[in-house]
Coordinates of C-alpha atoms and ligand atoms in Angstrom, one line a residue:
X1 CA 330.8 -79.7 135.3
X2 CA 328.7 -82.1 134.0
X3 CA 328.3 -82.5 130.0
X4 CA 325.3 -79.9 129.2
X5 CA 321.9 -82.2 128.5
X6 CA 318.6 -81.5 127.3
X7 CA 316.0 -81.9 130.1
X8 CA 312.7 -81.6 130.0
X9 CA 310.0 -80.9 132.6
X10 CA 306.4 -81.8 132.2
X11 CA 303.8 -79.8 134.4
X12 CA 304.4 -76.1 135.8
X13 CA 303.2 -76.8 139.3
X14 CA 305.1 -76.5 142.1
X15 CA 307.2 -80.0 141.5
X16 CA 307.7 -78.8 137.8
X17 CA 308.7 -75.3 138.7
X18 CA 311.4 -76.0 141.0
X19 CA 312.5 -79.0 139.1
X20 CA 313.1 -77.0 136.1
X21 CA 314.8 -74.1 138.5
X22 CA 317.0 -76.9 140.1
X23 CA 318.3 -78.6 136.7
X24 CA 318.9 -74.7 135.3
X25 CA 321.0 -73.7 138.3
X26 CA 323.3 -76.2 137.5
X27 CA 323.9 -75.2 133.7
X28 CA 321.8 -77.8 131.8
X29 CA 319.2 -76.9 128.6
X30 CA 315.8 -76.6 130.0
X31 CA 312.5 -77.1 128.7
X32 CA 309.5 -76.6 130.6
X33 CA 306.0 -78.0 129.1
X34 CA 303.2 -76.6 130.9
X35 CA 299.4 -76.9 129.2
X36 CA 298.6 -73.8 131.9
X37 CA 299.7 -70.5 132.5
X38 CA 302.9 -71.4 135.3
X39 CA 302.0 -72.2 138.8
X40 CA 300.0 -75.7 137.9
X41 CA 296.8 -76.7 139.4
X42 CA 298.3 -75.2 143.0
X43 CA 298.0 -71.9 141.5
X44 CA 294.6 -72.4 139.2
X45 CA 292.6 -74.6 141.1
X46 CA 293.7 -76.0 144.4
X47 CA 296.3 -74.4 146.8
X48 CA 295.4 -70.7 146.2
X49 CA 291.9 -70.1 145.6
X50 CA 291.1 -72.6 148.7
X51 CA 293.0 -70.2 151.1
X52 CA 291.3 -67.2 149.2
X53 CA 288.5 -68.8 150.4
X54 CA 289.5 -69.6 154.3
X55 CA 290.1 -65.7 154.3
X56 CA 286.9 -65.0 153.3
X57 CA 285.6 -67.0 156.3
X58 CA 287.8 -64.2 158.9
X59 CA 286.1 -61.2 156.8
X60 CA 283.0 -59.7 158.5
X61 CA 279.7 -59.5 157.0
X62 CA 278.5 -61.1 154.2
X63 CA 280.4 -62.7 151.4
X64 CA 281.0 -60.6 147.7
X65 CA 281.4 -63.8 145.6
X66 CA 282.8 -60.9 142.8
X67 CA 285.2 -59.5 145.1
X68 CA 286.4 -62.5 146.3
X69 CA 287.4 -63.7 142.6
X70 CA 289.0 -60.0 141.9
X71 CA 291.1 -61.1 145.1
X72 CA 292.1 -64.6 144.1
X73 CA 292.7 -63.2 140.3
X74 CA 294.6 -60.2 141.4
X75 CA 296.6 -62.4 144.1
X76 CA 297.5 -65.3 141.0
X77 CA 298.3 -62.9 138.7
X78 CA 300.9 -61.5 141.0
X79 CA 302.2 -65.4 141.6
X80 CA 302.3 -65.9 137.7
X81 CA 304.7 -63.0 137.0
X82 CA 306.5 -63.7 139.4
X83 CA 307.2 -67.5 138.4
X84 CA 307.6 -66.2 134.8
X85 CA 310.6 -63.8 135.8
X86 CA 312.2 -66.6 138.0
X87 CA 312.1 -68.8 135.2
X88 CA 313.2 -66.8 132.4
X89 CA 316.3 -65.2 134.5
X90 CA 317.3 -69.1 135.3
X91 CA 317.1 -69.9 131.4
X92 CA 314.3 -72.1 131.2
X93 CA 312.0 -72.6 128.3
X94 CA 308.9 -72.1 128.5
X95 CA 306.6 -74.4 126.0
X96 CA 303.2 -73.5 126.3
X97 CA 300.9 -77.4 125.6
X98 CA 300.3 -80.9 126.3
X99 CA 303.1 -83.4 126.3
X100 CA 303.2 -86.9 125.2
X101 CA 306.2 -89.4 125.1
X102 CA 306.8 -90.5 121.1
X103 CA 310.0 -92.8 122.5
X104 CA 312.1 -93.0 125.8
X105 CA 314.1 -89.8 124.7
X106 CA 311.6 -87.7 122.5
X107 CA 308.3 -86.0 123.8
X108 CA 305.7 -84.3 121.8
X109 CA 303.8 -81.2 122.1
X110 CA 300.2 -80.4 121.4
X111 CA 299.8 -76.4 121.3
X112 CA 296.8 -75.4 123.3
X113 CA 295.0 -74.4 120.6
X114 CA 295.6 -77.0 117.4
X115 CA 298.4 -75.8 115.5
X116 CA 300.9 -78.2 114.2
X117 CA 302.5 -80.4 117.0
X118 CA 305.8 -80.0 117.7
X119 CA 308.8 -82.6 119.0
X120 CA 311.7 -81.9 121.3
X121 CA 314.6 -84.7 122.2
X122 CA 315.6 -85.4 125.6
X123 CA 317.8 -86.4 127.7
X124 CA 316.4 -86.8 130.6
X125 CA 312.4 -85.9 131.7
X126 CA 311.0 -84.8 134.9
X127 CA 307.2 -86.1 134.7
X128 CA 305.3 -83.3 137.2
X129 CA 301.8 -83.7 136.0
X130 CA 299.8 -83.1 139.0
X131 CA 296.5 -85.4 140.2
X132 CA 292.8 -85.0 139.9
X133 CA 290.4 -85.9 141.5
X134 CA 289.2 -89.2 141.6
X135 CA 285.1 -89.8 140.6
X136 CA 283.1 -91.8 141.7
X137 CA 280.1 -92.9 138.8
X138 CA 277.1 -90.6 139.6
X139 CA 279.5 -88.1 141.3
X140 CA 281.1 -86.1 138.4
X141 CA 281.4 -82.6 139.3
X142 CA 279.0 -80.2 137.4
X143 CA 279.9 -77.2 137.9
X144 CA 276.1 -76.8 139.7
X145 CA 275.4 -79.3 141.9
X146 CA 278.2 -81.8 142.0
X147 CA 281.5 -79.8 143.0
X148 CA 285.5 -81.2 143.4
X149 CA 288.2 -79.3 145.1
X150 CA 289.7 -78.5 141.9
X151 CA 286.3 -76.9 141.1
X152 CA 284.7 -75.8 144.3
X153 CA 286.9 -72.5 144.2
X154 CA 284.4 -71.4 140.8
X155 CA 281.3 -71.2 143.0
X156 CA 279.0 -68.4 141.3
X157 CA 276.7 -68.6 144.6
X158 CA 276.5 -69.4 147.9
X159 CA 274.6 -72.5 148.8
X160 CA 272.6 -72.1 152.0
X161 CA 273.2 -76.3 152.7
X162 CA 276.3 -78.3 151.5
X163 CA 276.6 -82.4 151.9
X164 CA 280.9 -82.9 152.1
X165 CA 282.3 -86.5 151.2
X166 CA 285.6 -86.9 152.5
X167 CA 288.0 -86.1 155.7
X168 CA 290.6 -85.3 154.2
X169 CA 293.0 -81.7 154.4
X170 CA 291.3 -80.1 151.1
X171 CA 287.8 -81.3 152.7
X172 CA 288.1 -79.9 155.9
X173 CA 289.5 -76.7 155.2
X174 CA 286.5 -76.0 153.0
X175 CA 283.8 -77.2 155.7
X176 CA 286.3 -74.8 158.0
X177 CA 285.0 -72.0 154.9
X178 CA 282.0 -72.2 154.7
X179 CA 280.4 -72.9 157.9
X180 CA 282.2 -69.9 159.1
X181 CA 279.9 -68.1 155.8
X182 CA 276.8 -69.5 157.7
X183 CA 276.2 -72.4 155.0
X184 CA 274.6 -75.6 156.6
X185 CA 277.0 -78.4 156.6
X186 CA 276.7 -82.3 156.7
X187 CA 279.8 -83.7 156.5
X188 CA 280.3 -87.3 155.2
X189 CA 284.1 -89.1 156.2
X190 CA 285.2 -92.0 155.8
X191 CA 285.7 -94.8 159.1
X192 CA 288.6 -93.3 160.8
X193 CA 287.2 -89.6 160.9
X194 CA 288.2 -86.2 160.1
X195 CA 292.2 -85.7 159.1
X196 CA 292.8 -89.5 159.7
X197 CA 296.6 -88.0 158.3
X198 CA 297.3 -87.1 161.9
X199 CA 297.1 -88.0 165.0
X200 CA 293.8 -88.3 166.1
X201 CA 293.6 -85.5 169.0
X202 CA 294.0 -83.1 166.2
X203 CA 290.8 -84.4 164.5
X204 CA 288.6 -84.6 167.3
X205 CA 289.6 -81.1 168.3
X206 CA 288.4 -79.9 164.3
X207 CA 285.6 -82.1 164.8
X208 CA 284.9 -80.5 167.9
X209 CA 285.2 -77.1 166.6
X210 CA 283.0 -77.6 163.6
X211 CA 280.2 -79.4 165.8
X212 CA 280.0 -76.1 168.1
X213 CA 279.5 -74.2 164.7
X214 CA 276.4 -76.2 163.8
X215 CA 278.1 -78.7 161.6
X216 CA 276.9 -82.3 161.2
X217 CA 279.4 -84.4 161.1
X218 CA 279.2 -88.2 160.6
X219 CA 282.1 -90.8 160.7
X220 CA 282.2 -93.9 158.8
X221 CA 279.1 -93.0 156.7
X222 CA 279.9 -92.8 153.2
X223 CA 277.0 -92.1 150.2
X224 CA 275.7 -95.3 148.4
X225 CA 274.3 -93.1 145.9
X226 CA 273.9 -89.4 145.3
X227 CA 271.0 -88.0 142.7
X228 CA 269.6 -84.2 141.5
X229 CA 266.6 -83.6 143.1
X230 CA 264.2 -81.0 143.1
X231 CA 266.4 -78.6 145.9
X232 CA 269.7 -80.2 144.5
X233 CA 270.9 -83.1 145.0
X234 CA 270.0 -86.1 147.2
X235 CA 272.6 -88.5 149.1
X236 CA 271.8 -92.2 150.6
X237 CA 274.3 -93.3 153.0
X238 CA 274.8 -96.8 153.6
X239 CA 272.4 -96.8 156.5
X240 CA 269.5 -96.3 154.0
X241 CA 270.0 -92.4 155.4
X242 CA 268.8 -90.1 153.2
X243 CA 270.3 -86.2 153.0
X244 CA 269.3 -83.3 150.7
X245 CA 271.4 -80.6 150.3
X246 CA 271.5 -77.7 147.4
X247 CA 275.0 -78.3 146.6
X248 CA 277.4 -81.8 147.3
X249 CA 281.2 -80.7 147.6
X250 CA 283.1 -84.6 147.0
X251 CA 286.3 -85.0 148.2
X252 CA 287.5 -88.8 148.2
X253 CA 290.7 -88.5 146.6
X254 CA 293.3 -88.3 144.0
X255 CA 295.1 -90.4 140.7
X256 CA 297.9 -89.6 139.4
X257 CA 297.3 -87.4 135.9
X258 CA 299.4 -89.8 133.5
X259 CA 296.4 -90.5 131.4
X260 CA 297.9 -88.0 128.1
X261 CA 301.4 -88.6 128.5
X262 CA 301.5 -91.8 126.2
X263 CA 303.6 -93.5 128.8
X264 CA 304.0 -96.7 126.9
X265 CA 306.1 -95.1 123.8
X266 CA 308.5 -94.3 126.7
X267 CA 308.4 -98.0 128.2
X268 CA 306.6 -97.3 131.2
X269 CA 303.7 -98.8 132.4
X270 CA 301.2 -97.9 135.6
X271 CA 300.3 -100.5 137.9
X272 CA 296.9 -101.5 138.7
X273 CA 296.2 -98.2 141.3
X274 CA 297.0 -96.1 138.2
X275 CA 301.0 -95.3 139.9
X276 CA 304.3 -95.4 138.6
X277 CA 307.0 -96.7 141.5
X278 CA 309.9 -94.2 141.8
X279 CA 313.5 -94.7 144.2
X280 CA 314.1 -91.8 146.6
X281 CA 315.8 -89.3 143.7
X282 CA 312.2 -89.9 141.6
X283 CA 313.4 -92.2 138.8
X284 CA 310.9 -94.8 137.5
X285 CA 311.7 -97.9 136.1
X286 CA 313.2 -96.0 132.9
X287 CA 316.4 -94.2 134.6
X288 CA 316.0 -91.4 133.0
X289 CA 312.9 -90.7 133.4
X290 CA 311.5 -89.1 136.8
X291 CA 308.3 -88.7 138.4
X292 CA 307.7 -85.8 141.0
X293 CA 305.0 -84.3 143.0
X294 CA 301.4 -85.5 143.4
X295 CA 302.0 -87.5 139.9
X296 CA 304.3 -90.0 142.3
X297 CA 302.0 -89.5 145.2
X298 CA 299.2 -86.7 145.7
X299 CA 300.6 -85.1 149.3
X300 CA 301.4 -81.4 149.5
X301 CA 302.9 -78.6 147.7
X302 CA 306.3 -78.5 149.7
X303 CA 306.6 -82.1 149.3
X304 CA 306.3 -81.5 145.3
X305 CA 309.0 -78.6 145.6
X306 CA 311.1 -81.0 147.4
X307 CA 310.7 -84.0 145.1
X308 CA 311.4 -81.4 142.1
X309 CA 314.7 -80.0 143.5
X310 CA 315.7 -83.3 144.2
X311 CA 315.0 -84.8 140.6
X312 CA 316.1 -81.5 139.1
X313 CA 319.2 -81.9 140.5
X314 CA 319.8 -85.5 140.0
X315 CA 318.7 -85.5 136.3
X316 CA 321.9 -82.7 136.8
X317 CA 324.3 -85.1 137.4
X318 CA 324.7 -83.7 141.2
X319 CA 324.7 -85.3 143.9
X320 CA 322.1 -85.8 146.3
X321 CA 320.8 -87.4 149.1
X322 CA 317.5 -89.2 148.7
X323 CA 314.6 -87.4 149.6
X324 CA 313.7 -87.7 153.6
X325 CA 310.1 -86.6 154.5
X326 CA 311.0 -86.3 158.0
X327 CA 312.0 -82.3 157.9
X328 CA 308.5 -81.3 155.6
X329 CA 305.9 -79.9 158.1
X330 CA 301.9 -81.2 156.9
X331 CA 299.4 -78.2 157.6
X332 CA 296.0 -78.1 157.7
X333 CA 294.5 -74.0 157.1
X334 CA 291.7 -74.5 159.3
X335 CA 290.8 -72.3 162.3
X336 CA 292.5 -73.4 164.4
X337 CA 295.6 -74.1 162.5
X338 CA 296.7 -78.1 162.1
X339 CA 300.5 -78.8 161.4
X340 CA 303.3 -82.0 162.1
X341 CA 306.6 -82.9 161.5
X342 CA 308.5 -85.6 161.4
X343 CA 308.1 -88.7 163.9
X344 CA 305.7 -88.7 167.1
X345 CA 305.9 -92.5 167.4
X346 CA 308.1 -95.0 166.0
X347 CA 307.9 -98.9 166.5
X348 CA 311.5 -99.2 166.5
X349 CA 312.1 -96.8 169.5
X350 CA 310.0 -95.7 172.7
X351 CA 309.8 -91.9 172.3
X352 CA 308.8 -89.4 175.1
X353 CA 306.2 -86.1 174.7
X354 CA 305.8 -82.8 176.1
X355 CA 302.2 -81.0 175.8
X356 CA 302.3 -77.5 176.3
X357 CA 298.7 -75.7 175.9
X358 CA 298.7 -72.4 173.1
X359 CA 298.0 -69.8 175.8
X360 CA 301.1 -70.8 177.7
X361 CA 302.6 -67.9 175.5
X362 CA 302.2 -64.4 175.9
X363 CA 301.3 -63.9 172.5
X364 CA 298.5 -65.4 172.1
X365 CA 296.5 -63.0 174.9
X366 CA 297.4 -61.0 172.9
X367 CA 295.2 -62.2 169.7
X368 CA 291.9 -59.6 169.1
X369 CA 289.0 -60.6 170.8
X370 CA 287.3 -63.1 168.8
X371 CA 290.0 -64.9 167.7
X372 CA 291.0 -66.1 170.9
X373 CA 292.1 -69.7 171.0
X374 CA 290.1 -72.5 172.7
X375 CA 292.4 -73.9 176.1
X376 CA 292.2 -76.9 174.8
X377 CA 295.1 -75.8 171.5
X378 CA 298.2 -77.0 171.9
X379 CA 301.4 -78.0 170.7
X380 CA 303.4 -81.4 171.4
X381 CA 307.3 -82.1 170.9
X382 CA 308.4 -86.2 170.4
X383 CA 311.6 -86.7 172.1
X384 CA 314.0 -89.6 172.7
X385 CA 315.5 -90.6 175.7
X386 CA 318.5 -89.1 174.8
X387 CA 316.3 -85.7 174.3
X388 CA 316.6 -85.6 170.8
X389 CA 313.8 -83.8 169.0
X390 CA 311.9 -86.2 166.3
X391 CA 309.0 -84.2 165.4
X392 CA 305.8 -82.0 166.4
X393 CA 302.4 -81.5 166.3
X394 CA 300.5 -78.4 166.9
X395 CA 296.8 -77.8 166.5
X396 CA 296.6 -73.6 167.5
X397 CA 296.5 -70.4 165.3
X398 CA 299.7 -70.0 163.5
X399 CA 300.4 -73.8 164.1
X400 CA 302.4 -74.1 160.4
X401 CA 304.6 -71.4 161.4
X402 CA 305.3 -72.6 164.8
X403 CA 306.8 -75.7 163.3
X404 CA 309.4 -73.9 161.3
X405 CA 311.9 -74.0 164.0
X406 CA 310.9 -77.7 165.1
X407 CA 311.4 -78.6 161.7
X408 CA 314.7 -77.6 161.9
X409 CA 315.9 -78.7 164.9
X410 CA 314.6 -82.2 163.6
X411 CA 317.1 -82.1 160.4
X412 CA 319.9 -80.6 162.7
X413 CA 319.5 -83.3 165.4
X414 CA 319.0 -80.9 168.2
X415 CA 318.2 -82.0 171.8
X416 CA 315.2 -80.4 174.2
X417 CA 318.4 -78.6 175.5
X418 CA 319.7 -76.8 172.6
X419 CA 316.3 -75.4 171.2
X420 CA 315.9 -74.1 175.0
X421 CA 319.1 -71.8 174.5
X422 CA 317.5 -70.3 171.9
X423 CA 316.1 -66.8 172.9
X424 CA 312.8 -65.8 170.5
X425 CA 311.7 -62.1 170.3
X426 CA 309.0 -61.8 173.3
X427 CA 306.8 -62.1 172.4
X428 CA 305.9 -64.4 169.5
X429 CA 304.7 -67.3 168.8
X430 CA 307.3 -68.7 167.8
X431 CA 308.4 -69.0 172.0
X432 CA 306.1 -71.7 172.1
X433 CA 308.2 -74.4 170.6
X434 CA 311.1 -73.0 173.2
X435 CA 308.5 -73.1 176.6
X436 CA 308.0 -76.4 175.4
X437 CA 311.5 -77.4 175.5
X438 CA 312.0 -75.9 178.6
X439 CA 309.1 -77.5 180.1
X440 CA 310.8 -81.0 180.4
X441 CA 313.3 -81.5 183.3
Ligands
FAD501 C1 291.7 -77.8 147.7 C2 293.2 -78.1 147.9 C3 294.0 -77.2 148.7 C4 295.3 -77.5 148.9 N1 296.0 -76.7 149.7 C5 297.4 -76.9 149.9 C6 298.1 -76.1 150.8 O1 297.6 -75.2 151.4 N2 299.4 -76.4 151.0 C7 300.0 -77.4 150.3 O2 301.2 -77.6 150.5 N3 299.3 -78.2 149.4 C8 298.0 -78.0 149.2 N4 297.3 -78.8 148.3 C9 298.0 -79.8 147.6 C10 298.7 -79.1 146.4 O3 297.8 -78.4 145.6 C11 299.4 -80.2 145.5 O4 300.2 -81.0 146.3 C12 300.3 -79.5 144.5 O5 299.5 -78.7 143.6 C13 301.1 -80.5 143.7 O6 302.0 -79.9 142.8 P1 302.4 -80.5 141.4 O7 303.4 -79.6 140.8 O8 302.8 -81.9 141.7 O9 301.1 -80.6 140.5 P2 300.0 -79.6 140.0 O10 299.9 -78.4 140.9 O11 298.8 -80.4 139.9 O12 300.5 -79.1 138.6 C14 300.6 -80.0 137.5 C15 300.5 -79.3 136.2 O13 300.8 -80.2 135.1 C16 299.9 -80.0 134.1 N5 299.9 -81.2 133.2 C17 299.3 -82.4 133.4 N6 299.5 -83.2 132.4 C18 300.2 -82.5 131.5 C19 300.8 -82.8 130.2 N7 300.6 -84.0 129.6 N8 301.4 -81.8 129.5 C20 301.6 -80.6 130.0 N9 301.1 -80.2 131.3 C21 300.5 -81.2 132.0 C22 298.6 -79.8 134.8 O14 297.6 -79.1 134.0 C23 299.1 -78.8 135.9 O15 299.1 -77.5 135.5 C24 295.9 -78.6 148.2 C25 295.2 -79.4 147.4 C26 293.8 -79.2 147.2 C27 293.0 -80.1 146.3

C-alpha cells in the first residue's frame, strides 16, 4: 500500500463524488469541498430537474408546476442521502464552502455563510468544479424572461411561446418538454442543426418529430440581438428576422467554472478559451493537481464519473489505464430516445453498418397505444471487416438502455458473432442489439 496522502476534492458533482469515492477505496485521507449540498449542479440544476421535466411531458392533462417541484424535491432529496451515506461509510470528509488554492499544496475554504476561512494542506487535488453556462451580453438569464439550462428547471409558470438558442442535448430535450406541454416553440440552432454531436440521421429524425408537433425550427439562424418587450422578449436574427416570444430559453454553451479557485497561487494558468489542458489520468500542468468532469470539458455525467474514478485512483497511487471514451454511451432524453457509442466511422479504417428498424422487436408492439414508435426508429451497429463491433447508434424509445450491451461488447472486442450467441429474455428490448447482429451474413 501506498504511503496514506491527504487529497482533496473540489466540487460534489458527479466527477467530484466518485473521485473522492475512488481515492477513499484505496485508503488515502479524503477531503471533499463542496459549496452545495452533494450531487453538484447534476443534482441542483441540470441532470435531474431536466428529466423531471421530460416526465412531465408523458403525464396527461395539464401541468401542476407545484407538483412537479414536490417531485423533483422529493426525488433529490432521496439522491442526497443517499450520496451522504456513501460518502461517509467510504471515510470522506465532507467540507461544506468555496475552495481557493493559497499555494500548490494548500487550499482555502470560504464557509457558505461568512465565518472565519479555514485552510487544509494537500497532497494531491482533484479540481471537479462543474461549467456554467456561457452568456452572451444582453442574454443573462433573469429568472423572468431570459432563462439557462441551469435555470430553466425554476420556471414559476408556463409560457404559452418560448424562442430556444441552441442545438445542443440540454436544448433539445427541453423543446422535447415543452412542446409536448402545448408551449409554442421557435427554435434557434446554430449552422449544422439540431444535435450536431451525432450523426446527422439522428437529428433530422428529432427535427422531424418536433416539426410534426408544431415546432419552428430554424438552422443556421442565430439572434443578433435579443430585448424585453411589451409580451417578453424580442429576438433579431441575422436575417433582420424579428421573433417575440414570452419567454427566451438560451442554450449556447458552457466554460469551465475555474473563475474562484485562485488558480494562479497553485501555478496554473487557463488558456485563452478559459481551459486548463489535462493527460488522459486528468493531471494539468502541475502533477498533482487534476482536473475532472465538465471543469476539463463540459460532456456528460458518466463521462465526469469516469474522469473522477480515474483521477481518484491515480492521485491513489494505483494504476490505471488512461481514460478511453470509446465504452461511454452519449444519450439524448428526448422522445424518441437518442444514444451512441464508440466509433461509427473512422479515417483510419473502412467500417461496415447494419440498420435494423425499432419494430423489428417484439417488444416494442408491445408499447401502449400512444407511445408507439415512428418506423422510421432504429438502431445501427459499426463493424469491421473482421466483424468486430466498434460502436452504435440508436434513435428509438429506450435507445440509452439498448446500448448497454453494445457498449460492452465494444470494450470486450466482441465480433457480430459472439453478441449473436447471446440469448435475451423474449421479449425485451434489449433483443434488438442481438437481431441486429444476427441480421448480417
Ligand atoms: C439541462 C442539462 C441536462 C443534462 N442532462 C444530463 C443527462 O441526462 N445525462 C448526463 O450524463 N449528463 C447530463 N447533463 C450534463 C451533466 O449535468 C454534467 O456533465 C455533470 O453535471 C458534470 O458533473 P461535474 O461533477 O463535472 O460538475 P457539476 O455537476 O457542475 O458539479 C460541480 C460542483 O462544484 C461546485 N463548485 C464549483 N466551484 C467550486 C469551488 N471553488 N469550491 C467548492 N465547490 C465548487 C459547483 O457549485 C457544483 O456543485 C446535463 C446538462 C444540462 C445543462
Amino acid at each position: 500500500m501506498n504511503p496514506r496522502k491527504r487529497i482533496l476534492v473540489i466540487g460534489s458533482g458527479p466527477a467530484g463524488v466518485h473521485a473522492a469515492l475512488a481515492a477513499a477505496a484505496a485508503g488515502h485521507g479524503v477531503s471533499l469541498i463542496s459549496e452545495t449540498p452533494p450531487g453538484g449542479r447534476a443534482a441542483w440544476q441540470t441532470l435531474l430537474p431536466s428529466k423531471i421535466w421530460l416526465g412531465a411531458g408523458s403525464l396527461p392533462g395539464p401541468v401542476d408546476l407545484n407538483e412537479l417541484r414536490a417531485r423533483y424535491d422529493h426525488v433529490a432529496g432521496a439522491w442526497q442521502r443517499q450520496l451522504l451515506d456513501e460518502l461517509e461509510r467510504a471515510g470522506v470528509e465532507l467540507r461544506l464552502g468555496t475552495a481557493s488554492f493559497l499555494s500548490p499544496h494548500e487550499v482555502q475554504i470560504r464557509p457558505p455563510e461568512g465565518g472565519y476561512p479555514d485552510q487544509l494542506p494537500a497532497d494531491a487535488v482533484i479540481i471537479a468544479s462543474g461549467a456554467a453556462p456561457f452568456v452572451l451580453p444582453g442574454l443573462e438569464p433573469d429568472g423572468q424572461r431570459i432563462f439557462s439550462p441551469h435555470t430553466i428547471w425554476q420556471l414559476s409558470e408556463l409560457p404559452d411561446s418560448l424562442i430556444v438558442i441552441g442545438g445542443s442535448g440540454p436544448a433539445t430535450e427541453y423543446v422535447d418538454a415543452f412542446s409536448r406541454l402545448g408551449v409554442r416553440i421557435t427554435w434557434l440552432t446554430g449552422p449544422v442543426g439540431v444535435l450536431s454531436a451525432f450523426p446527422p440521421d439522428a437529428g433530422l429524425i428529432i427535427r422531424r418529430v418536433m416539426e410534426a408537433r408544431g415546432v419552428h425550427v430554424i438552422s443556421g439562424m442565430l439572434p443578433r440581438q435579443v430585448e424585453p418587450s411589451p409580451g417578453g422578449v424580442r429576438v433579431t436574427t441575422a436575417d433582420g428576422a424579428v421573433r417575440e416570444a414570452r419567454m427566451a430559453f438560451v442554450a449556447i454553451g458552457l466554460r469551465p467554472d475555474l473563475d474562484r479557485l485562485n488558480l494562479p497561487a497553485a501555478g496554473l494558468r487557463p488558456g485563452s478559451s478559459g481551459g486548463l489542458a489535462t493527460d488522459g489520468f486528468g493531471r494539468t500542468a502541475v502533477s498533482h493537481i487534476y482536473l475532472v468532469g465538465d471543469a476539463a470539458s463540459p460532456l456528460s455525467a458518466n463521462i465526469s464519473i469516469a474522469q473522477g474514478r480515474l483521477a481518484g485512483w491515480h492521485a491513489a497511487g494505483l494504476p490505471v489505464e488512461p481514460l478511453n471514451l470509446e465504452h461511454t454511451v452519449m444519450a439524448i432524453y428526448t422522445n424518441p430516445r437518442v444514444a451512441m457509442v464508440g466509433r461509427m466511422s473512422d479515417r483510419a479504417e473502412p467500417l461496415q453498418r447494419v440498420r435494423l428498424p425499432f419494430n423489428a422487436c417484439l417488444r416494442a408492439h408491445l408499447l401502449p397505444p400512444g407511445h408507439q414508435a415512428d418506423d422510421d426508429n432504429f438502431l445501427e451497429i459499426a463493424y469491421t471487416a473482421q466483424r468486430r463491433i466498434t460502436g452504435a447508434l440508436a434513435v428509438c424509445p429506450e435507445a440509452a438502455e439498448i446500448l448497454t450491451p453494445l457498449a460492452v461488447a465494444v470494450r470486450a472486442g466482441l465480433t457480430l458473432d459472439a453478441l449473436a450467441s447471446v440469448y435475451p429474455a423474449h421479449p425485451t428490448f434489449s433483443e434488438l442489439s442481438i437481431l441486429a447482429a444476427r441480421n448480417v451474413k
